[in-house]
XYZ file of C-alpha atoms in Angstrom:
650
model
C 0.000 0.000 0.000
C 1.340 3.111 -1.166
C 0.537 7.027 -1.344
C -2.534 8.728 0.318
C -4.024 4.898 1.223
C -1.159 5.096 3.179
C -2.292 8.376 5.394
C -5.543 6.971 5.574
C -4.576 3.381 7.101
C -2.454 5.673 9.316
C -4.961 7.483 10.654
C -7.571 4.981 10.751
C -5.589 3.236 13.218
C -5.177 6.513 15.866
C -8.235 7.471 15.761
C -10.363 3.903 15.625
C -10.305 3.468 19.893
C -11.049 0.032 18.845
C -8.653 -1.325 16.947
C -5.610 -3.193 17.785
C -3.139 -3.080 15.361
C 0.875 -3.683 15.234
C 3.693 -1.803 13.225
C 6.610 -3.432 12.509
C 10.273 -2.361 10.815
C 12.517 -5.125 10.026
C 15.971 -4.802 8.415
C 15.725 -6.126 4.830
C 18.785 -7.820 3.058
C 20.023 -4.991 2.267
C 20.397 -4.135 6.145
C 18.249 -1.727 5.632
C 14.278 -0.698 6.486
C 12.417 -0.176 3.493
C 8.730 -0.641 4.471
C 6.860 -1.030 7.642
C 4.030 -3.975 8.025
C 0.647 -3.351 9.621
C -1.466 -6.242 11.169
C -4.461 -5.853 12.403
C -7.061 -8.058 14.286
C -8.582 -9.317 16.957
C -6.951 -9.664 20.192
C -6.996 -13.486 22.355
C -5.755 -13.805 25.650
C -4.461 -17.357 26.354
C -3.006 -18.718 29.054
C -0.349 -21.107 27.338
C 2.153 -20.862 24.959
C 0.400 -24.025 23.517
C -2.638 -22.155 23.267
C -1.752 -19.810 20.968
C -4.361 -19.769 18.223
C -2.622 -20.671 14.821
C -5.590 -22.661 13.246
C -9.223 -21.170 13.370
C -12.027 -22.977 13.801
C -11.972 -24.192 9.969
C -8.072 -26.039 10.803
C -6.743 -22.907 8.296
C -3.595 -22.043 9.487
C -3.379 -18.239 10.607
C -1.220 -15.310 11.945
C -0.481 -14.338 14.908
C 1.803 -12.027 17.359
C 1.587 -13.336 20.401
C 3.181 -10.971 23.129
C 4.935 -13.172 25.617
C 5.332 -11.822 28.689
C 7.729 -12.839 31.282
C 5.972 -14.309 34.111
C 5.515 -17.439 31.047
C 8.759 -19.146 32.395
C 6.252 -20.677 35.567
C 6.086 -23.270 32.355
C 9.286 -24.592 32.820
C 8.557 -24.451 36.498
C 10.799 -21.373 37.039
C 9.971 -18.459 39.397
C 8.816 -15.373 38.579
C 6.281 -12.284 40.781
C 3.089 -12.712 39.312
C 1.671 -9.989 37.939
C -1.018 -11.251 35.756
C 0.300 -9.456 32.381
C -1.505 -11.766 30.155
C 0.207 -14.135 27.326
C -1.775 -11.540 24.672
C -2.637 -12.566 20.668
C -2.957 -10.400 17.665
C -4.749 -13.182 15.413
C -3.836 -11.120 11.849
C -6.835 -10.743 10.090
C -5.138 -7.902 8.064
C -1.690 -7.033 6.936
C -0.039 -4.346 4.748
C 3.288 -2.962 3.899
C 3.931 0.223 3.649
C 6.992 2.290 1.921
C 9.043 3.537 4.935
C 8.953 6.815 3.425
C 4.866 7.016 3.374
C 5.258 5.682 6.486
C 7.083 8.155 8.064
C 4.840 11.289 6.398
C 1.897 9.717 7.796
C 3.136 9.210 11.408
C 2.577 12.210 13.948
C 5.488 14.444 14.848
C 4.570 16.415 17.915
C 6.465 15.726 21.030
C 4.666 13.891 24.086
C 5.142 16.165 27.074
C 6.286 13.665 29.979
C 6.415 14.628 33.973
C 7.821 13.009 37.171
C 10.456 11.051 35.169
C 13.361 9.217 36.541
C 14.250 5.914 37.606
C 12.284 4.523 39.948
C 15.831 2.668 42.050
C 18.518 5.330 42.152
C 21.768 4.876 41.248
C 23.541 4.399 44.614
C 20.129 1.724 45.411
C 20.997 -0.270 42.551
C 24.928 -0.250 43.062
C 23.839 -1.922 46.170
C 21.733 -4.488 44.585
C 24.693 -5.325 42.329
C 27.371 -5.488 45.135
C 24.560 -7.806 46.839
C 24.374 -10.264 43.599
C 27.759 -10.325 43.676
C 28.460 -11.407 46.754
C 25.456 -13.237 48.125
C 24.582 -15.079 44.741
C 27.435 -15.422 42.266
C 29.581 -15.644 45.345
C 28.004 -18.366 46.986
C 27.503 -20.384 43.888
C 24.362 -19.703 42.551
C 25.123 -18.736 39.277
C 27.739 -17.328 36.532
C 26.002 -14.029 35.714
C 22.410 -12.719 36.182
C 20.670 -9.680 34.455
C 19.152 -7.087 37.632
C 16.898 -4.149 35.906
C 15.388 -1.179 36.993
C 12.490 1.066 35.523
C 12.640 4.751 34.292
C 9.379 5.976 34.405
C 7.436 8.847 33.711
C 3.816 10.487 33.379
C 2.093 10.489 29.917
C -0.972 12.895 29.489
C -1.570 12.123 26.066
C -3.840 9.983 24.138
C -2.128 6.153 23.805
C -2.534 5.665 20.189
C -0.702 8.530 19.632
C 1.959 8.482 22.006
C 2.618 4.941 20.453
C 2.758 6.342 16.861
C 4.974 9.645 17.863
C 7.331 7.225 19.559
C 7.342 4.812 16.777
C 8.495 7.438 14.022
C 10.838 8.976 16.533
C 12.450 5.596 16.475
C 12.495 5.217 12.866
C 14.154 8.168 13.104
C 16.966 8.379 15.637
C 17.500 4.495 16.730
C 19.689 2.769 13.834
C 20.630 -0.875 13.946
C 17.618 -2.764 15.542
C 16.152 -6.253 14.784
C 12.479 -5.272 14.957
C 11.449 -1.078 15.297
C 7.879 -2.010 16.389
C 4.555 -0.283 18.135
C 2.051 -2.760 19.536
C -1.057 -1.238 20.593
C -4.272 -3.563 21.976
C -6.888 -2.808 24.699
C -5.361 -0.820 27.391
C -1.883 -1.560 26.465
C 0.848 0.166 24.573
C 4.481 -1.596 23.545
C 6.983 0.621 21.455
C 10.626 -0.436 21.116
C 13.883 -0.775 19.098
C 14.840 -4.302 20.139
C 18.026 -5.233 18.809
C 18.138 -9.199 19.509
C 16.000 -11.683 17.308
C 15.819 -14.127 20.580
C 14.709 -17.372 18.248
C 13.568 -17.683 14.846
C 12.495 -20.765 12.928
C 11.914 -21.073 9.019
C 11.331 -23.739 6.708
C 13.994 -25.273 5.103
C 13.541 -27.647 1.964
C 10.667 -29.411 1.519
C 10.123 -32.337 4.017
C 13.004 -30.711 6.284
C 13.485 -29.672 9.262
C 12.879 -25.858 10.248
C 16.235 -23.980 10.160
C 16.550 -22.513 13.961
C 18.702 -19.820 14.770
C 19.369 -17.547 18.069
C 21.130 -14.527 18.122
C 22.768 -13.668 21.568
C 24.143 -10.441 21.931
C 26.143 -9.541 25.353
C 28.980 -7.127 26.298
C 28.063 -3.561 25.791
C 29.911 -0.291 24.545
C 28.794 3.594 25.027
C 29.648 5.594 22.721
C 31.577 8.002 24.104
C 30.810 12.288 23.146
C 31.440 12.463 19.090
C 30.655 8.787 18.537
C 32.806 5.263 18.551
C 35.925 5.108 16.822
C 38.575 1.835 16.265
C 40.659 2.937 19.284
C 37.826 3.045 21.414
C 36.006 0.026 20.341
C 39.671 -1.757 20.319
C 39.790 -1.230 23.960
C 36.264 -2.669 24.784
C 37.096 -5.415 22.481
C 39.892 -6.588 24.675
C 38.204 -6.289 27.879
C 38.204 -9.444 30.118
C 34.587 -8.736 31.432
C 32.793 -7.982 28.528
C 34.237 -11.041 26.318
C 33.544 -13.195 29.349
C 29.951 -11.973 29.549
C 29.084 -12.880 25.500
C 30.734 -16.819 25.905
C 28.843 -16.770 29.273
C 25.691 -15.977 27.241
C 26.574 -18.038 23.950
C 26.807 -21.386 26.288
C 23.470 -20.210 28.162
C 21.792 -20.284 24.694
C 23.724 -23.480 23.081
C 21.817 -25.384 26.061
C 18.799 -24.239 24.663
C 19.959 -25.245 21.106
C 20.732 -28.678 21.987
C 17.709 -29.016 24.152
C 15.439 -28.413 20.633
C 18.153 -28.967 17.528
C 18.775 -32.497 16.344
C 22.381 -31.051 16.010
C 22.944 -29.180 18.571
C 23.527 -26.070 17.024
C 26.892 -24.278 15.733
C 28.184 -20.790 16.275
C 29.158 -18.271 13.952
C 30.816 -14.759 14.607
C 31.562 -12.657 16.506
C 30.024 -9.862 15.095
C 29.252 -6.351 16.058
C 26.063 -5.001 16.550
C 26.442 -1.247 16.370
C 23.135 1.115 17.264
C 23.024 4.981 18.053
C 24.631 4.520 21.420
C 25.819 1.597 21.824
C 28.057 -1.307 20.018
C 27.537 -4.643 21.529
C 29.044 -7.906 19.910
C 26.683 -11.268 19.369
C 27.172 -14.539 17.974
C 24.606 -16.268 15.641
C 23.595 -20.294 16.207
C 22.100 -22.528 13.953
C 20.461 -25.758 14.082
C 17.901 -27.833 12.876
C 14.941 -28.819 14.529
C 11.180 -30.615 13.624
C 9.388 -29.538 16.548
C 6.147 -27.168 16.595
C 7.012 -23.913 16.952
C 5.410 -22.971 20.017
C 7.446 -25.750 21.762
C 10.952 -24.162 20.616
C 9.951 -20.832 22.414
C 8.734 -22.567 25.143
C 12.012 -24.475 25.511
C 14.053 -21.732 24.852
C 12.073 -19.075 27.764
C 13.677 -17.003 27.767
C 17.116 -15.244 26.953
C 20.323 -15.276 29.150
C 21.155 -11.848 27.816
C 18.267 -10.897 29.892
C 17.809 -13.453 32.550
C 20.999 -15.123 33.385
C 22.503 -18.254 34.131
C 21.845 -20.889 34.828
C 18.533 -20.150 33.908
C 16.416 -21.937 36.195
C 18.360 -20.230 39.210
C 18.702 -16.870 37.379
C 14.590 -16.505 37.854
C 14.982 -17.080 41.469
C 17.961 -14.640 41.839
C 15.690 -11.989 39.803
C 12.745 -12.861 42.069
C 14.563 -12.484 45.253
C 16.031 -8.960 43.681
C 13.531 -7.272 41.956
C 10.720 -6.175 43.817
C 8.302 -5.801 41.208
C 7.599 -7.477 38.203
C 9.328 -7.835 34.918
C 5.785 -7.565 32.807
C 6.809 -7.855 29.170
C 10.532 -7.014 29.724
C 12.745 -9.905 28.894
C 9.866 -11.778 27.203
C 9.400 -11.709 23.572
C 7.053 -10.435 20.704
C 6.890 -13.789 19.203
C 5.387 -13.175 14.887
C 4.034 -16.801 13.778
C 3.280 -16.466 10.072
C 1.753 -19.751 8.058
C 3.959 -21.190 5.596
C 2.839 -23.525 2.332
C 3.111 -27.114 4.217
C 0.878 -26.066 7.167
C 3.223 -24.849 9.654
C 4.326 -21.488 10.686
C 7.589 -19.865 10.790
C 8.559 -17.791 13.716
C 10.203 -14.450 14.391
C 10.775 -13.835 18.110
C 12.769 -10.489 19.096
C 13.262 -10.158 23.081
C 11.640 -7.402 24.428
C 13.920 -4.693 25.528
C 14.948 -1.354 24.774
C 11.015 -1.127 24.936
C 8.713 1.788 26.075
C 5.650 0.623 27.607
C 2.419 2.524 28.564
C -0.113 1.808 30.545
C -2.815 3.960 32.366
C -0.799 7.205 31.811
C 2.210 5.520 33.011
C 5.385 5.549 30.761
C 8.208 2.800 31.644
C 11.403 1.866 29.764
C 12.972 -1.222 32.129
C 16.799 -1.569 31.203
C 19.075 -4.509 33.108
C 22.681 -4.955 33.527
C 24.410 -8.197 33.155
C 26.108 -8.909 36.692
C 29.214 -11.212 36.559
C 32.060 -11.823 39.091
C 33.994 -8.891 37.282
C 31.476 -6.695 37.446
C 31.936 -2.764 38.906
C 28.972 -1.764 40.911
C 29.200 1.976 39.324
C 29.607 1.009 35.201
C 26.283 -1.705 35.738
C 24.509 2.049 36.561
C 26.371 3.343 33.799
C 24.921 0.521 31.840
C 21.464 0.668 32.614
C 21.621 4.407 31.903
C 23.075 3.595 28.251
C 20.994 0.470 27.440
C 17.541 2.964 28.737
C 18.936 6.383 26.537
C 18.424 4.701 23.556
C 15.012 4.677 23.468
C 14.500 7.611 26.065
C 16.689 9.798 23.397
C 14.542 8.985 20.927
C 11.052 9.597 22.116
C 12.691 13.014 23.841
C 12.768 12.107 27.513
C 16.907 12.474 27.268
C 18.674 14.785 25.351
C 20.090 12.878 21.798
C 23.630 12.798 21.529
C 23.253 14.144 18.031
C 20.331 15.333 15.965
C 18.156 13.609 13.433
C 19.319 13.435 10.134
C 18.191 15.956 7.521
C 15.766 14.113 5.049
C 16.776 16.786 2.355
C 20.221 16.008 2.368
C 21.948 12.615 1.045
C 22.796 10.293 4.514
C 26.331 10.185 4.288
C 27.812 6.660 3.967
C 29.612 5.271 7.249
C 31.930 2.714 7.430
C 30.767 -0.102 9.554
C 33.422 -0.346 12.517
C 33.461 -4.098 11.820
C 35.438 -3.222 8.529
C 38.055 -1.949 10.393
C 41.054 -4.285 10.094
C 42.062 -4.167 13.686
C 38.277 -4.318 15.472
C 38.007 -7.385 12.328
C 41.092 -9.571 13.692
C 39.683 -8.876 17.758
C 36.585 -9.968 16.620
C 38.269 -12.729 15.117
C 40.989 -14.054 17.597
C 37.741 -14.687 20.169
C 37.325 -17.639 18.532
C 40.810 -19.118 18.852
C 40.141 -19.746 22.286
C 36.665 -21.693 21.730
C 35.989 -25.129 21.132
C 35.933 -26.058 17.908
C 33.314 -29.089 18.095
C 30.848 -26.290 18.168
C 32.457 -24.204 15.408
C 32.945 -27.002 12.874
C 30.557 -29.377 11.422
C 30.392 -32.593 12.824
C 31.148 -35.951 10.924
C 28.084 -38.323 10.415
C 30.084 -41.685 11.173
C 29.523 -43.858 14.075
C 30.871 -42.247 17.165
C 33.512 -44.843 19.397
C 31.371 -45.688 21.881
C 28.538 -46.902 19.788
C 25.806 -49.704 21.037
C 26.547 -48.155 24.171
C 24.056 -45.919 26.638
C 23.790 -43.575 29.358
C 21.613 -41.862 31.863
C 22.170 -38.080 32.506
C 20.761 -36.633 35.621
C 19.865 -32.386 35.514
C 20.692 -31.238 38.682
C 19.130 -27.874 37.462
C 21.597 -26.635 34.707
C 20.907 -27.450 31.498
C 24.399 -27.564 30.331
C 23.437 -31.502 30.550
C 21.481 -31.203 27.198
C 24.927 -29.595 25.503
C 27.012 -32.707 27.634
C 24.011 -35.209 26.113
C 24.698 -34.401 22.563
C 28.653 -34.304 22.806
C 27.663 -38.037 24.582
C 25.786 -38.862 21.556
C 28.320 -37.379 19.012
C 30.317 -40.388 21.032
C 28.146 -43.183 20.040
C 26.124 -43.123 23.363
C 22.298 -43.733 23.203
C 21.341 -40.979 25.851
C 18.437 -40.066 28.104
C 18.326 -36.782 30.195
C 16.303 -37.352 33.364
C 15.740 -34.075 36.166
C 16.974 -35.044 40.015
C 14.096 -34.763 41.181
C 11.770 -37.448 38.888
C 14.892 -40.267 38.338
C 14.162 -43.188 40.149
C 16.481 -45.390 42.270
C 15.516 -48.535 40.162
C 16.723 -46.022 36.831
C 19.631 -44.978 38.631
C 20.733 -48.864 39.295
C 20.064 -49.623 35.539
C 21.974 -47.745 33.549
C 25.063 -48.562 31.677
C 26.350 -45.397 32.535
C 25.489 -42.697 34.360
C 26.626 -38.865 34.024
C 25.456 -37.130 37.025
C 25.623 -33.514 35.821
C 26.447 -30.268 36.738
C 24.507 -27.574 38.691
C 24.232 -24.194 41.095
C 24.857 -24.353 44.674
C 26.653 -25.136 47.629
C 27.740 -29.014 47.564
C 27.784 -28.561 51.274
C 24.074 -28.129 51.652
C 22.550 -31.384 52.538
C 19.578 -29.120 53.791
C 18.380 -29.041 50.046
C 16.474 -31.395 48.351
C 18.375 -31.287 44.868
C 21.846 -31.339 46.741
C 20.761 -34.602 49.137
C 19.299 -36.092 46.273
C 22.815 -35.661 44.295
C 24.544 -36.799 46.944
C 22.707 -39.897 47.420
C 22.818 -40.784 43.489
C 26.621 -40.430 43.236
C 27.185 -43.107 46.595
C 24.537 -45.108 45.295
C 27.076 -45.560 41.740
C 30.226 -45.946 44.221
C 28.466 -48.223 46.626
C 27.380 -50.308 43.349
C 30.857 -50.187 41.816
C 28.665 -49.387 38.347
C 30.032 -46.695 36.035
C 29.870 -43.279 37.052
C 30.851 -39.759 35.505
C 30.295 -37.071 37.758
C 30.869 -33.262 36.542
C 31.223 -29.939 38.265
C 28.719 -29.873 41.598
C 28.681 -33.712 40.971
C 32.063 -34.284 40.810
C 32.268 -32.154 44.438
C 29.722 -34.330 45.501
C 31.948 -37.007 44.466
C 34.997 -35.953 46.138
C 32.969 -35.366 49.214
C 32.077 -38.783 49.430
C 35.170 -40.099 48.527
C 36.619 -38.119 52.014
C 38.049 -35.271 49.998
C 37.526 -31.499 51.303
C 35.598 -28.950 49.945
C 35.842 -25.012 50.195
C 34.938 -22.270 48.350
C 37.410 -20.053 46.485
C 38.709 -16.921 47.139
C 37.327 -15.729 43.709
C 34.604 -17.234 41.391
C 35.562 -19.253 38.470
C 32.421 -18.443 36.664
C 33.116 -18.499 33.260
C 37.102 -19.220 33.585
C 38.981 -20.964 31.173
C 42.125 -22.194 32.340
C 44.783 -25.091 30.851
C 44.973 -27.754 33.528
C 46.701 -31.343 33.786
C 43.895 -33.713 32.955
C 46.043 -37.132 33.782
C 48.886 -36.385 32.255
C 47.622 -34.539 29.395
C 47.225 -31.027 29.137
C 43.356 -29.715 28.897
C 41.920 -26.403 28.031
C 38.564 -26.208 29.749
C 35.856 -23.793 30.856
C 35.342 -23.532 34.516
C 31.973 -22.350 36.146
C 32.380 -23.238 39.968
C 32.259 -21.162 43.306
C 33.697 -24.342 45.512
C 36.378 -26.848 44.675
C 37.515 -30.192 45.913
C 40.784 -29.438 47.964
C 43.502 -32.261 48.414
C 47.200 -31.363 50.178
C 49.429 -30.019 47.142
C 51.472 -32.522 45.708
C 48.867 -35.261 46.190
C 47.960 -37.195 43.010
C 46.484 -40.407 44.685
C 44.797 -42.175 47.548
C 45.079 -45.467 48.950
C 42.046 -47.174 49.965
C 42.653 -46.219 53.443
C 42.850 -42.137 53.191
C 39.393 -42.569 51.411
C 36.102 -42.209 53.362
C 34.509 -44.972 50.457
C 37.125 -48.189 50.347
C 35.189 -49.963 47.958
C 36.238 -47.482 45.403
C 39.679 -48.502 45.686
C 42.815 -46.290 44.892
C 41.868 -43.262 43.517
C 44.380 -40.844 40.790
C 43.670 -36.810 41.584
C 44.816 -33.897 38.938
C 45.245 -31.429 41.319
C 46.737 -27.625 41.170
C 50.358 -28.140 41.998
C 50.385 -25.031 44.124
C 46.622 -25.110 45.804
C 45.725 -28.422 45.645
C 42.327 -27.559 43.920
C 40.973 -30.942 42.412
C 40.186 -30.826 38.486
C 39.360 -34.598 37.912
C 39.605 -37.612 39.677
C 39.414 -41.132 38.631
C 39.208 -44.852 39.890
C 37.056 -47.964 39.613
C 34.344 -47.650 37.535
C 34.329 -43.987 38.182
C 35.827 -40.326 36.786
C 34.875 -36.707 37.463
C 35.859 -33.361 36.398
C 35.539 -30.138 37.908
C 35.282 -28.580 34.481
C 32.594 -27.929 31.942
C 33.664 -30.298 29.385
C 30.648 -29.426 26.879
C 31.151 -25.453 26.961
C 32.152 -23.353 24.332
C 34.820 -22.332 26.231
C 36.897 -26.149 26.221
C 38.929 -26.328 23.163
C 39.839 -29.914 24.728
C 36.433 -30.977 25.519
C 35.429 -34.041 23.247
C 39.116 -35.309 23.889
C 38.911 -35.073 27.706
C 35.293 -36.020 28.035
C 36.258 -39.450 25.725
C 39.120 -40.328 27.854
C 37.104 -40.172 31.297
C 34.155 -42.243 29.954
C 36.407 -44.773 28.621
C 37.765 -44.811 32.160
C 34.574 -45.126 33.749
C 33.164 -48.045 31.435
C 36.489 -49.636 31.318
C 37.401 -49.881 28.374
């Protein structure tokens, strides 16, 4: 739809008090927006993501943008503050696409007057909250990094519709670099944002294949700086310790999720930069392939580490016990489910962030910070402040660090920072230190331990679905099975089992999940059956065994380090708070120095100097302290091989 039409669809839409209607900008191949869709329709509240309507009552398969709000992960049986913000659906009953330029002439121009605005924590408040996560959560365990936010707010006395059109254009306008520009607008209930992260998408590949999945997480963030980012300053981002730790942190969070609904498991590809009006941040992209309805991939993969945390499951009860209100639609996602010729739908899910919401005269942009061990209490408020101007300096609630572009004058051509030959080798040397089982493709042959099978236990990270698929890349027929549903008679029957990896102090046999552990690994021993135990497992383990346990003086949450694996050198992530402690200089124990005898003489890889315990080994057992599976262990496959050989011995 072009020309006056244009005006008039427009204006239909502000002035209909009835309608509800979306807008939405997306970056064409050219990188560029070109045209802006409308959708309108009727709006269905559901209360599942299974729910969602994509087949009327005739079995016709249908649109629909679903908005997905956060308080959805209580379907994977995570924690979130309740505050009824419905699952709401925009069944499409109407679409156009209009020229951006139309577009633009036809959307209102006037500012919207805001009062009382400000963050609702101030800054010293929240620098207390982080120093708090720090300390009481990632210190003690619970986690490797965990997204806190906080809400600028502000009074709106305008009329909704318009407010959400004003802001809309204004973000056409000044925000460059975003994944989805978009205005949402149904019954008391306004959504306008610049969201630069497509969380999941799934499209069809060739006929009778699987849809192609792909996630797109984004961490690490650069401000601009007065006058704009230049190579020297982006150089020395690039090379900071915290904010490269912060994107792998992320990429493994989200490769858990890709192996949990890819066939194969998902590969990485990048770094890249993604470069908006204020801010540079750098992303990977994965890729997999997957046959499952697409309403089950975004339920599996609720919701983003770039905006939660990790481990997930903990991360939503760190954010519950932090935040005192809830997230609504922040950290959710605007999920776009459009019918495709075999029957199914493809999906386009942006998180939802950088996102202006209004509600009953109430304006609110929410903006986290991603809290890891490194973090400095003061540049997470910086962050918050430059994740929130974004939008804030669009719609005119912050001044703009520049102004809007003439439209009279040619847009002068800028070279992408990413074409700089120096920020295009920092980008590139990331990768040297990743694994590259999940860079490369994988060979289709029969893996070396095939016809044999194993039984991983989820003690509540999911890096066991990323450990289950480097097991079956191995030959292994796997099953993943949570602590709390695996049964003793399961336990006793399996060839082998991998008793996995997960947050918390090994120490606490107050909690259920830890006691459960506990008595799963001396059930193995006490059986002499094969055993691999890994990170909180393989403390467990050495607990059992008679081995000491203590935490460290500083988090190795997200760590890689080169260790002695057995007399071969390893390069492995580490995400652990405590660690097995033997005297230095130890590297085995005699049936009589161990608290288990059955278990027989038992070979440690210690630190020479600390006595910190990276594996151990003896009959029909290995652990590692490790994260053999993560992104981060360029010796994973080889070390994880070796220690299941062990522990089937063979």
């Amino acid at each position: 739809m072009t020309g006056p039409a244009t005006a008039d669809l427009i204006t239909r839409l502000a002035d209909d008090p009835t309608a509800s209607f979306a807008l939405i900008a997306r970056a064409g191949a050219s990188g560029s927006v070109e045209s802006v869709e409308v959708l309108t329709g009727p709006i269905q509240d559901v209360d599942l993501l299974a729910d969602i309507p994509l087949h009327g009552d005739n079995g016709a398969a249908r649109e629909v943008l679903a908005l997905v709000p956060y308080r959805q992960v209580r379907e994977r049986g995570f924690e979130a503050h309740d505050d009824g913000a419905p699952l709401r659906c925009l069944i499409v009953d109407s679409r156009a696409r209009v020229d951006l330029a139309d577009a633009m002439a036809a959307l209102p121009t006037e500012p919207v007057p805001l009062t009382d605005a400000g963050f609702d924590i101030p800054d010293d408040e929240y620098a207390e909250i982080v120093r708090r996560v720090i300390t009481d959560e990632i210190g003690r365990g619970e986690g490797a990094n965990f997204v806190i936010r906080r809400d600028y707010t502000a009074g709106v006395d305008a009329d909704p519709r318009v407010a959400a059109l004003t802001w809309f254009r204004a973000l056409l306008q000044h925000e460059r670099g975003a994944y989805w520009t978009f205005a949402i607008v149904t019954p008391g209930h306004v959504a306008v944002g610049a969201s630069p992260e497509a969380h999941v998408t799934a499209h069809a590949g060739a006929p009778g294949e699987p849809s192609v999945v792909t996630m797109n997480p984004i961490s690490g963030t650069f401000r601009h700086p007065a006058g704009g980012a230049t190579a020297d300053t982006l150089a020395a981002f690039l090379t900071d310790t915290k904010e490269t730790e912060e994107l792998f942190m992320v990429v493994d969070e989200e490769l858990k999720m890709m192996s949990a609904v890819c066939s194969d498991g998902g590969r990485i590809t990048g770094p890249h930069l993604k470069e908006m009006s204020r801010l540079t941040h750098t992303e990977y992209m994965l890729r997999g392939v997957s046959r499952l309805d697409p309403r089950d991939i975004l339920r599996e993969t609720m919701f983003a580490p770039t905006v939660t945390g990790s481990p997930m499951q903990n991360a939503c009860a760190v954010i519950r016990r932090h935040e005192l209100t809830p997230r609504g639609y922040y950290s959710g996602v605007a999920a776009l489910f459009t019918p495709r010729p075999d029957g199914g739908h493809d999906l386009d899910a942006p998180i939802l962030i950088r996102t202006a919401y209004l509600v009953d005269g109430r304006l609110r942009v929410p903006a986290g910070a991603t809290l890891v061990r490194h973090s400095n209490p003061d540049g997470e408020v910086s962050e918050t402040h430059g994740k929130a101007a974004g939008v804030l300096g669009a719609i005119g609630a912050v001044p703009r660090d520049a102004p809007a572009p003439d439209p009279d004058q040619p847009t002068p051509v800028r070279r992408p920072l990413a074409e700089d030959p120096r920020i295009a080798d920092l980008l590139a040397s990331r990768n040297a230190r990743l694994a590259p089982f999940w860079l490369e493709p994988q060979g289709a042959e029969p893996g070396p331990l095939s016809g044999r099978s194993a039984l991983v236990v989820d003690a509540e990270d999911r890096f066991t679905t990323m450990l289950a698929h480097q097991l079956r890349h191995l030959g292994l027929d796997v099953r993943i099975a949570h602590w709390s549903d695996v049964t003793d008679a399961e336990v006793d029957a399996a060839e082998l089992v991998v008793s996995g990896p997960g947050p918390g102090d090994p120490r606490d046999v107050a909690s259920r999940r830890i006691a459960r552990m506990r008595d799963l690994v001396q059930r193995r021993l006490d059986a002499g059956r094969p055993l691999l135990a890994v990170c909180l497992s393989h403390q467990i383990l050495a607990d059992r065994i008679g081995i000491s346990l203590a935490p460290l003086a500083s988090p190795h949450q997200g760590l890689q380090k080169t260790v002695d694996v057995f007399g071969e050198p390893a390069s492995i992530g580490f995400y652990n708070t405590f660690t097995a402690r033997v005297m230095p200089g130890v590297s085995k124990l005699t049936p009589s120095e161990t608290r288990c005898g059955k278990v027989g003489v038992v070979e440690v890889s210690a630190e020479p100097a600390t006595g910190d315990v990276y594996a151990l080994r003896g009959r029909g057992f290995a652990s590692v302290q490790g994260h053999l599976e993560s992104i981060l262990s360029r010796d994973g496959m080889r070390t994880l091989e070796r220690l299941v050989l062990h522990a089937l011995s063979l």
